Each structure stands twice: as structure tokens, then as C-alpha cells.
């Protein structure tokens, strides 16, 4: 949510101003963010809040193979089903404080209670955890960008909270522009990584090898758009022959 949206409304952050004066978001757009992709497989992640937004966050975590614990007295029917089938653990009660976060890698709070959201943030910060309170930037030490995902390809879009509507438009346009051919190329190139590591001695050599394919002529993306995967594999094979040490070619 843009910072301006809070002005004049009830404070929802840890500063407890009563009426929001935006002091908590001063300089937010100028804050540099360290962009990273997290490996969540089998890591315990907590979601506090069982409504539609909580469902959205649980779905995102499950898509990354996280070990998800939901903390909420009531839950969306889809979340109830996830718990019934064993896809998530559900603590069917109110948030119980820092003990609920022990052993968790990150926590997302998706409740409509300012007091609960602040408590989750404070408890997570005290444990040096990653924490995101949905739609309250001052109660986040990481943000969740809009994601375009296609196979191994993931493109993140962030406006640092300035305009979710713009992020949504960018997501749509990027999904249209960078679709299946790019994801397929990523998978094909991944097959050549072992060869490159075994054959090319330095990082620079490996970098030049892959960049020569991706940026070469003919364009491998154009070939995949035309349905000619065989031609892409021939490009890679030719590049491997050209890069192979003289001894292996003798």
C-alpha cells in the first residue's frame, strides 16, 4: 500500500501515533533494498491470519516447498482443507507470542488487528527473523514483490510500495513478453552447466560460453518461439566444440 494511503487514518504501525502522520514511512522510497531469492524447501515458515490474504501467502510458500504453519482461530475453507490433508500445520487459536515463532525462518502476518501485527513484528525482530506484515511497510524487514513465474524463470517486480497498480501492470506485460521460450531456454542451458564446469577452467570462460549462446546469432529464443528446439541444441553443441580444449579435439 502506498505510504500516502495512511495519512490521516488510524496508525497501524509500531510508533502508535494514534492518527498516522507518515513519519514511519519517511524515506521509504529512498531505502535501498537487497534483492534476493530465498530457498524455502523444508524450512518452517509461519503465517498469522487465516483469511483470503493468509491463503494467498500460504499458497506462495507452499509453491516453494516451505514447511508452513498457520496460526489463526478461524481459517478460509481452502486452508482448512490444506490442514486436513496434511499440507500445512494449523494452530487453531489466536497468536500466542514469540513462542509461536521459535524455529521459524520467516513469518508473514495477514491479520486485521494492529496489536497482533505489531506483536508479530516485535517478536520476529527480537529473534532476527524475516517478517512481513501485509500492507504495512513499516512492519516489514522484507517485502514480497509481484512475481512472474514460468518453470525455473522467476522475475520480481517491485515499486517499493509506491504503486501496487503499476507493479500489477508490469507483471502482466512482463508475463506476455517473457514467456515459455525463455523458461525452456533456461532449462536447456542448465543441461550444459555440468559440461561447462568440467571443461572450462575459469568463471570468465564459462560466462563467455553461455553469453555467446544467449546473445548469439541466430537468437535461441527466436528459434524456440518457432518451435525449433533442435536448432538450439545444435547451437550449444557447436559452441561446446569450439570451446573444448585442443587436447580433447585431437
Tab-separated table of C-alpha atoms in Angstrom:
chain	number	residue	atom	x	y	z
A	1	UNK	CA	0.000	0.000	0.000
A	2	UNK	CA	1.430	3.446	-0.877
A	3	UNK	CA	2.622	5.482	2.088
A	4	UNK	CA	0.198	8.294	1.260
A	5	UNK	CA	-2.726	5.950	1.880
A	6	UNK	CA	-2.127	6.092	5.648
A	7	UNK	CA	-2.189	9.861	6.083
A	8	UNK	CA	-4.958	10.974	8.451
A	9	UNK	CA	-6.031	7.413	9.261
A	10	UNK	CA	-5.559	5.368	12.415
A	11	UNK	CA	-1.934	4.437	12.979
A	12	UNK	CA	-1.224	0.765	12.218
A	13	UNK	CA	2.496	0.622	12.981
A	14	UNK	CA	4.754	0.274	15.986
A	15	UNK	CA	5.036	4.053	16.519
A	16	UNK	CA	1.435	4.169	17.772
A	17	UNK	CA	0.810	7.747	16.655
A	18	UNK	CA	-2.956	7.482	17.043
A	19	UNK	CA	-3.565	9.229	13.725
A	20	UNK	CA	-0.971	8.430	11.059
A	21	UNK	CA	1.471	11.272	10.338
A	22	UNK	CA	3.528	9.168	7.886
A	23	UNK	CA	6.672	9.595	9.996
A	24	UNK	CA	7.275	5.834	9.869
A	25	UNK	CA	7.497	5.800	6.085
A	26	UNK	CA	9.649	8.896	5.651
A	27	UNK	CA	12.333	7.997	3.159
A	28	UNK	CA	10.799	4.603	2.392
A	29	UNK	CA	11.126	5.043	-1.360
A	30	UNK	CA	14.777	6.028	-0.947
A	31	UNK	CA	15.632	2.947	1.105
A	32	UNK	CA	17.808	0.575	-0.948
A	33	UNK	CA	16.505	-2.987	-0.904
A	34	UNK	CA	18.772	-6.023	-1.145
A	35	UNK	CA	17.064	-8.243	-3.679
A	36	UNK	CA	17.412	-11.986	-3.038
A	37	UNK	CA	15.669	-15.266	-3.867
A	38	UNK	CA	15.111	-17.468	-0.824
A	39	UNK	CA	15.349	-21.257	-0.841
A	40	UNK	CA	12.460	-22.298	1.407
A	41	UNK	CA	12.390	-26.048	0.804
A	42	UNK	CA	11.628	-27.750	4.133
A	43	UNK	CA	12.145	-24.506	6.063
A	44	UNK	CA	9.493	-23.733	8.645
A	45	UNK	CA	7.536	-20.605	7.758
A	46	UNK	CA	4.663	-19.171	9.799
A	47	UNK	CA	1.586	-17.330	8.586
A	48	UNK	CA	-0.526	-15.491	11.151
A	49	UNK	CA	-4.071	-14.902	9.901
A	50	UNK	CA	-6.404	-17.299	8.113
A	51	UNK	CA	-8.397	-15.104	5.735
A	52	UNK	CA	-8.119	-14.702	1.969
A	53	UNK	CA	-4.832	-12.824	2.244
A	54	UNK	CA	-3.469	-15.511	4.545
A	55	UNK	CA	-4.488	-18.093	1.937
A	56	UNK	CA	-2.611	-16.165	-0.744
A	57	UNK	CA	0.547	-16.113	1.375
A	58	UNK	CA	0.256	-19.802	2.296
A	59	UNK	CA	-0.152	-20.689	-1.382
A	60	UNK	CA	3.004	-18.745	-2.234
A	61	UNK	CA	5.001	-20.532	0.456
A	62	UNK	CA	3.713	-23.964	-0.494
A	63	UNK	CA	4.670	-23.289	-4.113
A	64	UNK	CA	8.256	-23.011	-2.840
A	65	UNK	CA	8.051	-26.250	-0.814
A	66	UNK	CA	8.101	-24.486	2.561
A	67	UNK	CA	7.012	-26.224	5.769
A	68	UNK	CA	4.065	-23.960	6.615
A	69	UNK	CA	2.425	-23.408	9.993
A	70	UNK	CA	-0.783	-21.381	10.070
A	71	UNK	CA	-1.747	-19.579	13.286
A	72	UNK	CA	-5.374	-18.462	13.330
A	73	UNK	CA	-8.540	-19.251	15.290
A	74	UNK	CA	-10.533	-19.491	12.055
A	75	UNK	CA	-9.412	-20.159	8.500
A	76	UNK	CA	-10.520	-19.923	4.905
A	77	UNK	CA	-12.079	-23.229	3.740
A	78	UNK	CA	-9.108	-23.861	1.435
A	79	UNK	CA	-6.745	-23.513	4.400
A	80	UNK	CA	-8.891	-25.879	6.454
A	81	UNK	CA	-8.567	-28.408	3.642
A	82	UNK	CA	-4.776	-27.906	3.462
A	83	UNK	CA	-4.596	-28.697	7.178
A	84	UNK	CA	-6.903	-31.711	6.844
A	85	UNK	CA	-4.782	-33.234	4.074
A	86	UNK	CA	-1.540	-32.508	5.950
A	87	UNK	CA	-0.136	-29.862	3.583
A	88	UNK	CA	0.141	-27.366	6.465
A	89	UNK	CA	0.121	-27.417	10.247
A	90	UNK	CA	-2.681	-25.353	11.794
A	91	UNK	CA	-2.544	-23.932	15.300
A	92	UNK	CA	-6.248	-23.200	15.641
A	93	UNK	CA	-6.076	-20.312	18.089
A	94	UNK	CA	-5.019	-16.691	18.460
A	95	UNK	CA	-1.372	-15.754	18.023
A	96	UNK	CA	0.393	-16.760	21.234
A	97	UNK	CA	3.506	-14.588	21.155
A	98	UNK	CA	7.144	-15.276	20.416
A	99	UNK	CA	6.893	-18.975	21.275
A	100	UNK	CA	4.847	-19.422	18.094
A	101	UNK	CA	7.833	-18.247	16.061
A	102	UNK	CA	10.502	-20.463	17.599
A	103	UNK	CA	12.279	-22.432	14.894
A	104	UNK	CA	10.683	-20.489	12.061
A	105	UNK	CA	12.746	-18.981	9.259
A	106	UNK	CA	10.233	-16.272	8.378
A	107	UNK	CA	6.769	-15.106	9.339
A	108	UNK	CA	4.039	-13.317	7.438
A	109	UNK	CA	1.265	-11.585	9.359
A	110	UNK	CA	-2.020	-11.197	7.497
A	111	UNK	CA	-4.423	-10.123	10.213
A	112	UNK	CA	-6.724	-7.115	10.559
A	113	UNK	CA	-5.509	-6.445	14.111
A	114	UNK	CA	-2.912	-3.714	14.574
A	115	UNK	CA	-1.981	-5.068	18.006
A	116	UNK	CA	-1.375	-8.567	16.673
A	117	UNK	CA	0.595	-7.292	13.694
A	118	UNK	CA	2.841	-5.171	15.916
A	119	UNK	CA	3.353	-8.104	18.278
A	120	UNK	CA	4.353	-10.400	15.404
A	121	UNK	CA	6.787	-7.788	14.096
A	122	UNK	CA	8.352	-7.146	17.513
A	123	UNK	CA	8.659	-10.867	18.298
A	124	UNK	CA	10.244	-11.584	14.916
A	125	UNK	CA	12.669	-8.681	15.150
A	126	UNK	CA	13.746	-9.850	18.602
A	127	UNK	CA	14.671	-13.184	17.008
A	128	UNK	CA	16.393	-11.653	13.952
A	129	UNK	CA	13.757	-13.292	11.745
A	130	UNK	CA	12.414	-12.257	8.391
A	131	UNK	CA	8.991	-10.685	8.899
A	132	UNK	CA	6.383	-9.191	6.611
A	133	UNK	CA	3.125	-7.647	7.768
A	134	UNK	CA	0.854	-7.438	4.752
A	135	UNK	CA	0.196	-3.880	3.535
A	136	UNK	CA	2.117	-2.270	6.419
A	137	UNK	CA	5.632	-1.423	5.117
A	138	UNK	CA	6.899	-0.098	8.486
A	139	UNK	CA	6.247	-3.563	9.946
A	140	UNK	CA	8.349	-5.379	7.358
A	141	UNK	CA	12.041	-6.126	7.098
A	142	UNK	CA	11.429	-7.711	3.704
A	143	UNK	CA	8.835	-7.103	1.026
A	144	UNK	CA	7.107	-9.511	-1.318
A	145	UNK	CA	7.353	-8.291	-4.919
A	146	UNK	CA	4.970	-9.231	-7.681
A	147	UNK	CA	6.322	-12.398	-9.310
A	148	UNK	CA	6.157	-13.642	-12.883
A	149	UNK	CA	6.958	-17.356	-12.659
A	150	UNK	CA	7.399	-19.788	-15.530
A	151	UNK	CA	9.270	-23.012	-14.809
A	152	UNK	CA	12.733	-22.086	-13.494
A	153	UNK	CA	12.284	-18.479	-14.607
A	154	UNK	CA	11.138	-16.019	-11.935
A	155	UNK	CA	11.001	-12.261	-12.468
A	156	UNK	CA	10.310	-9.999	-9.483
A	157	UNK	CA	8.697	-6.581	-9.824
A	158	UNK	CA	8.752	-4.036	-7.020
A	159	UNK	CA	7.812	-0.370	-6.774
A	160	UNK	CA	8.895	-0.262	-3.095
A	161	UNK	CA	5.246	0.129	-2.170
A	162	UNK	CA	4.769	3.268	-4.237
A	163	UNK	CA	2.226	1.801	-6.658
A	164	UNK	CA	0.868	-1.753	-6.471
A	165	UNK	CA	-1.261	-0.926	-9.525
A	166	UNK	CA	1.868	-0.201	-11.569
A	167	UNK	CA	3.510	-3.403	-10.300
A	168	UNK	CA	0.404	-5.317	-11.422
A	169	UNK	CA	0.605	-3.785	-14.908
A	170	UNK	CA	4.314	-4.547	-15.167
A	171	UNK	CA	3.659	-8.140	-14.097
A	172	UNK	CA	1.085	-8.576	-16.854
A	173	UNK	CA	3.296	-7.034	-19.534
A	174	UNK	CA	6.403	-8.972	-18.486
A	175	UNK	CA	4.436	-12.246	-18.440
A	176	UNK	CA	3.346	-11.558	-22.006
A	177	UNK	CA	6.853	-10.612	-23.143
A	178	UNK	CA	8.934	-13.245	-21.342
A	179	UNK	CA	7.041	-16.495	-21.584
A	180	UNK	CA	7.627	-20.142	-22.309
A	181	UNK	CA	10.573	-19.788	-24.773
A	182	UNK	CA	12.679	-18.086	-22.091
A	183	UNK	CA	11.815	-20.706	-19.478
A	184	UNK	CA	12.600	-23.504	-21.925
A	185	UNK	CA	15.941	-21.906	-22.828
A	186	UNK	CA	16.845	-21.734	-19.138
A	187	UNK	CA	16.186	-25.465	-18.774
A	188	UNK	CA	18.208	-26.358	-21.882
A	189	UNK	CA	21.146	-24.200	-20.802
A	190	UNK	CA	21.064	-25.794	-17.357
A	191	UNK	CA	21.801	-29.127	-19.025
A	192	UNK	CA	25.127	-27.677	-20.231
A	193	UNK	CA	26.259	-26.414	-16.823
A	194	UNK	CA	27.941	-29.668	-15.845
A	195	UNK	CA	29.891	-29.760	-19.118
A	196	UNK	CA	30.948	-26.132	-18.665
A	197	UNK	CA	32.124	-26.694	-15.107
A	198	UNK	CA	34.134	-29.780	-16.070
A	199	UNK	CA	35.583	-28.366	-19.288
A	200	UNK	CA	36.048	-24.614	-18.874
A	201	UNK	CA	38.608	-23.790	-16.209
A	202	UNK	CA	37.591	-20.271	-15.198
A	203	UNK	CA	34.439	-18.364	-14.360
A	204	UNK	CA	35.177	-15.946	-17.205
A	205	UNK	CA	35.364	-18.768	-19.745
A	206	UNK	CA	32.059	-20.191	-18.556
A	207	UNK	CA	30.482	-16.731	-18.607
A	208	UNK	CA	31.611	-16.118	-22.192
A	209	UNK	CA	30.382	-19.556	-23.257
A	210	UNK	CA	26.824	-19.026	-22.037
A	211	UNK	CA	26.624	-15.370	-23.057
A	212	UNK	CA	27.786	-16.333	-26.533
A	213	UNK	CA	24.821	-18.699	-26.853
A	214	UNK	CA	22.182	-16.465	-25.272
A	215	UNK	CA	23.249	-13.341	-27.165
A	216	UNK	CA	24.371	-15.059	-30.328
A	217	UNK	CA	23.063	-15.299	-33.863
A	218	UNK	CA	20.714	-16.971	-34.528
A	219	UNK	CA	18.734	-15.968	-31.470
A	220	UNK	CA	17.902	-19.094	-29.409
A	221	UNK	CA	14.707	-17.503	-28.074
A	222	UNK	CA	13.501	-16.844	-31.614
A	223	UNK	CA	14.289	-20.434	-32.537
A	224	UNK	CA	12.266	-21.725	-29.570
A	225	UNK	CA	9.374	-19.424	-30.445
A	226	UNK	CA	9.418	-21.068	-33.863
A	227	UNK	CA	9.371	-24.488	-32.224
A	228	UNK	CA	12.901	-25.404	-33.315
A	229	UNK	CA	14.456	-26.769	-30.129
A	230	UNK	CA	16.747	-28.996	-32.170
A	231	UNK	CA	18.432	-25.924	-33.666
A	232	UNK	CA	19.058	-24.538	-30.171
A	233	UNK	CA	20.687	-27.775	-29.085
A	234	UNK	CA	22.835	-27.674	-32.218
A	235	UNK	CA	23.916	-24.134	-31.303
A	236	UNK	CA	25.021	-25.343	-27.890
A	237	UNK	CA	26.811	-28.374	-29.320
A	238	UNK	CA	28.693	-26.161	-31.778
A	239	UNK	CA	29.680	-23.770	-29.006
A	240	UNK	CA	30.937	-26.726	-26.955
A	241	UNK	CA	33.084	-27.965	-29.834
A	242	UNK	CA	34.541	-24.504	-30.326
A	243	UNK	CA	35.305	-24.089	-26.642
A	244	UNK	CA	36.639	-27.578	-25.967
A	245	UNK	CA	40.378	-27.745	-25.227
A	246	UNK	CA	42.589	-28.667	-28.152
A	247	UNK	CA	43.565	-31.951	-26.487
A	248	UNK	CA	40.001	-33.182	-26.382
A	249	UNK	CA	39.562	-32.376	-30.064
A	250	UNK	CA	42.668	-34.288	-31.170
